[in-house]
Amino acid sequence: MMTKEVVIKTEKLTKRFGDFIATNEISFDVYSGEIFGFLGANGAGKTTAMSMLCGLLTPSSGNATVAGYDIYKQTEKIKKNIGYMSQKFSLYEDLTPRENIRFFGGIYGLSDKEIREKSGRLIEQLGLASEADKLVVSLPLGWKQKLAFSVAIIHEPKIVFLDEPTGGVDPVTRRQFWELIYDASDRGITIFVTTHYMDEAEYCNRISMMVDGVIKELDSPANLKEKYKAATMDEVFFELARGAVRKAD
Amino acid sequence: MAAVTVDHLIKKYRQDKKTSITALNNISFSVKEGEIFGLIGPDGAGKTSLFRILTTLLLADSGSATVCGLDVVKDFRQIRKQVGYMPGRFSLYQDLTVEENLRFFATVFDTTIEENYHLIKDIYVQIEPFKNRRAGKLSGGMKQKLALCCALIHKPTILFLDEPTTGVDTVSRKEFWEMLKRLKDQGITILVSTPYMDEATLCERIALIQTGNILSINTPEGIISNYPEILLAVKGDDMSHLLKSLRSLPEVKSCNAFGEYHHITLKKDLKLSETDLQKKWNDQSLQIKEVISIRPTVEDCFIRLMMETSKAS
């Protein structure tokens, strides 16, 4: 449920690598409970921007706060108040789902009692009871992704960053995954998500579109489609990204 | 002669003493010469196992397959000379430059870059400005183009492309498919896999594949026209809420989010027009703004076939 409370605020946030400006003075606000789609062509600077917002990379200039904390000085506070999940890194495959939950719960500072309660509830909600003590490596990808998301928000963070969370997942599981996202958003968790599936862009409250290090557009999917006289978000994306100079990742 | 035939292939991977995963569950199909044939399915469908069997890098447990009329087990040496393979994971030499990689692959196949330059020209000119850069330092899109050039440099008769567009943005994906069409025009047969359902319509024929089983094989058009039900698209203000409300209606058989609409099918034909359906549901306070009857997409067909299969098992 989107509110008016700002949870991410960036002002002219910039990152240079030598003469290369990966992220060039980007300014935007993200609201509490919002599903914010962070889109852009390969090499547009999304990963760099996300790394800065997660407190993993120091900006070259500009300002930003995440969950109320400064991204220069309070990166450890930021890390405690956000969740992160990507397709590339999500769970330890040689641990069981139950062990993964315990591990991440512990990392995020949950008490043993909280971990036990959460663990039972999550395994039930995800229908994982019969698989809870088998190694994650043997789980179907869709279940892994759903479990990874649940683990990323096990500490009820203010914001969760999802970097292409649904890549390669079957169409049914992909939709179930988005239902988990909606539920988290209804509970007030802000969702900051990147995706290459343009139908998923439609599920976001607002979309920002990055091209060559700058934010070219930021609006609701409906407004963007109207502005570009496009029937789908795919067309909007194509219109904006085809002029991109940078093709680096 | 078919470019590829696959006959009752089975491949299982042992996990431990008791359990095994079935990657390919008795599948059969064939690819015509000069065709762009797509394997459409998610991770874990068995696409990579199939590619590796066809490129003679993996042995099946049972069943047989031919490539260019040659047996994948007996004639593996001849097959390797005739096929180009672009694996899903980037497999070029990261510490060689763009040009060195290309020359290496040309030499391995006893040819030169110059001899088959016409085949790769369109693609290679895009990465040529970086020909002295190490492959490991290239961006995703450029790596993909270099890998395609390396797979083409010995003038293969069949090209196997395992998820060439995964993780690539929509602009580069469109460009990639245009390159494939031009290769087809030069007579190369292409077997390509993708998890993106929207790319299915760019193939001449497709196999929808899921957990080692082929759900359907047809032209994209054929798959769509075989969809047996009336499909409706529904839109409202609060789509997340609407999804739950629609699913709770007794007459709704399936309801899936599809971008700005939800796609639904009904348990039986209610003999109501779209406008009447909208009125009926709005009387139940669903707050629907639009109901329209639509043509299914390949993704609608895939979801339906997946559901049918999981019900049957």
XYZ file of C-alpha atoms in Angstrom, chain A residues 23-200:
178
model
C 25.223 7.074 -12.737
C 24.837 10.736 -13.623
C 23.022 13.040 -11.161
C 19.952 10.939 -10.595
C 17.251 12.393 -8.336
C 14.062 10.625 -7.303
C 11.879 9.699 -4.319
C 10.388 6.309 -3.500
C 7.419 6.074 -1.145
C 6.702 3.671 1.657
C 4.863 0.566 0.453
C 5.415 1.507 -3.167
C 6.286 -1.056 -5.827
C 8.952 0.872 -7.704
C 10.164 -0.562 -11.018
C 13.768 0.400 -11.728
C 14.165 -0.262 -15.429
C 16.760 0.477 -18.034
C 18.791 -0.934 -20.899
C 21.842 -3.111 -20.204
C 24.610 -0.784 -19.129
C 22.305 2.102 -18.205
C 23.713 2.272 -14.662
C 21.026 0.383 -12.706
C 23.383 -1.974 -10.891
C 25.658 0.897 -9.865
C 22.694 2.897 -8.540
C 21.336 -0.103 -6.653
C 24.731 -0.877 -5.122
C 24.937 2.695 -3.802
C 21.416 2.536 -2.362
C 22.220 -0.755 -0.611
C 25.252 0.832 1.050
C 27.738 -1.289 -0.896
C 29.328 1.422 -3.025
C 30.289 4.984 -2.051
C 28.912 7.644 -4.414
C 31.227 10.148 -6.112
C 28.834 13.036 -5.421
C 25.225 13.836 -4.634
C 23.133 12.752 -1.678
C 20.735 9.997 -0.775
C 18.934 8.570 2.206
C 17.577 5.050 2.402
C 15.097 4.177 5.166
C 16.078 7.540 6.677
C 19.813 6.768 6.778
C 22.583 8.557 4.943
C 24.289 6.500 2.240
C 27.741 7.921 3.032
C 27.784 7.663 6.811
C 25.188 5.120 7.859
C 25.670 2.215 5.471
C 25.574 -0.389 8.254
C 22.201 0.986 9.453
C 20.945 0.800 5.864
C 21.985 -2.836 5.524
C 19.970 -3.729 8.644
C 16.866 -2.029 7.314
C 16.780 -3.426 3.814
C 16.415 -6.830 2.240
C 18.143 -7.887 -0.991
C 17.548 -10.671 -3.414
C 18.827 -11.342 -6.907
C 18.594 -14.207 -9.303
C 22.327 -14.738 -9.007
C 22.537 -14.771 -5.248
C 19.719 -15.830 -3.030
C 20.145 -18.922 -0.878
C 22.855 -21.337 0.219
C 22.160 -24.387 -1.902
C 23.967 -26.841 0.353
C 21.771 -25.907 3.293
C 18.128 -26.920 3.698
C 15.299 -24.340 3.546
C 15.019 -24.524 7.332
C 18.758 -23.943 7.767
C 18.686 -21.033 5.311
C 15.868 -19.405 7.253
C 17.775 -19.875 10.511
C 20.979 -18.548 8.968
C 19.461 -15.391 7.469
C 17.267 -14.846 10.527
C 20.422 -14.940 12.636
C 22.285 -12.588 10.295
C 19.454 -10.073 10.585
C 19.519 -10.334 14.371
C 16.259 -12.164 15.016
C 16.002 -14.029 18.323
C 15.903 -17.836 18.375
C 12.264 -17.672 19.337
C 11.409 -15.343 16.432
C 13.352 -17.534 14.033
C 11.481 -20.650 15.180
C 8.110 -18.951 14.777
C 8.952 -17.401 11.401
C 10.470 -20.623 10.162
C 7.345 -22.651 10.873
C 5.044 -20.022 9.395
C 7.103 -19.533 6.231
C 7.439 -23.228 5.522
C 3.711 -23.609 5.893
C 2.834 -20.548 3.784
C 5.105 -21.640 0.967
C 3.874 -25.227 1.077
C 7.416 -26.426 1.718
C 6.688 -28.835 4.572
C 7.807 -31.942 2.687
C 10.959 -30.209 1.415
C 11.991 -28.252 4.509
C 14.802 -30.632 5.421
C 16.102 -31.410 1.950
C 18.957 -29.451 0.429
C 17.932 -26.285 -1.415
C 19.907 -27.442 -4.467
C 17.238 -30.081 -5.130
C 14.318 -27.621 -5.017
C 12.677 -26.476 -8.255
C 13.797 -22.969 -9.213
C 10.372 -21.470 -8.570
C 10.337 -22.636 -4.961
C 13.876 -21.413 -4.453
C 12.902 -17.956 -5.688
C 9.840 -17.779 -3.446
C 11.837 -18.958 -0.453
C 14.638 -16.522 -1.278
C 12.177 -13.641 -1.316
C 10.639 -14.688 1.994
C 14.110 -14.946 3.520
C 15.061 -11.509 2.156
C 12.164 -9.963 4.095
C 12.370 -12.202 7.177
C 13.359 -9.189 9.321
C 10.442 -7.113 7.986
C 12.731 -4.499 6.410
C 11.417 -1.120 5.273
C 12.649 -1.757 1.745
C 13.504 -4.824 -0.282
C 15.712 -4.615 -3.364
C 14.958 -7.255 -5.994
C 17.414 -7.540 -8.878
C 15.738 -9.481 -11.701
C 14.062 -11.823 -9.227
C 12.010 -13.752 -11.788
C 14.549 -14.453 -14.550
C 14.092 -17.916 -16.035
C 11.114 -18.812 -13.833
C 8.052 -20.488 -15.390
C 5.058 -18.239 -16.121
C 2.900 -19.631 -13.316
C 5.586 -19.302 -10.640
C 6.481 -15.857 -11.948
C 2.923 -14.747 -11.184
C 2.899 -16.422 -7.774
C 6.108 -14.536 -7.055
C 4.387 -11.234 -7.859
C 1.573 -12.148 -5.500
C 4.191 -12.415 -2.738
C 5.437 -8.978 -3.774
C 1.908 -7.532 -3.537
C 1.461 -9.081 -0.073
C 4.728 -7.567 1.129
C 3.713 -4.196 -0.298
C 0.336 -4.457 1.480
C 2.262 -4.954 4.724
C 4.045 -1.652 4.050
C 7.335 -3.005 2.699
C 8.667 -0.893 -0.164
C 9.636 -2.928 -3.231
C 12.477 -1.704 -5.441
C 12.603 -4.083 -8.386
C 14.414 -4.512 -11.702
C 13.104 -6.783 -14.441
C 13.398 -7.526 -18.139
C 9.777 -8.722 -18.323
C 7.751 -5.760 -19.507
C 4.439 -7.207 -18.305
C 5.933 -7.017 -14.812
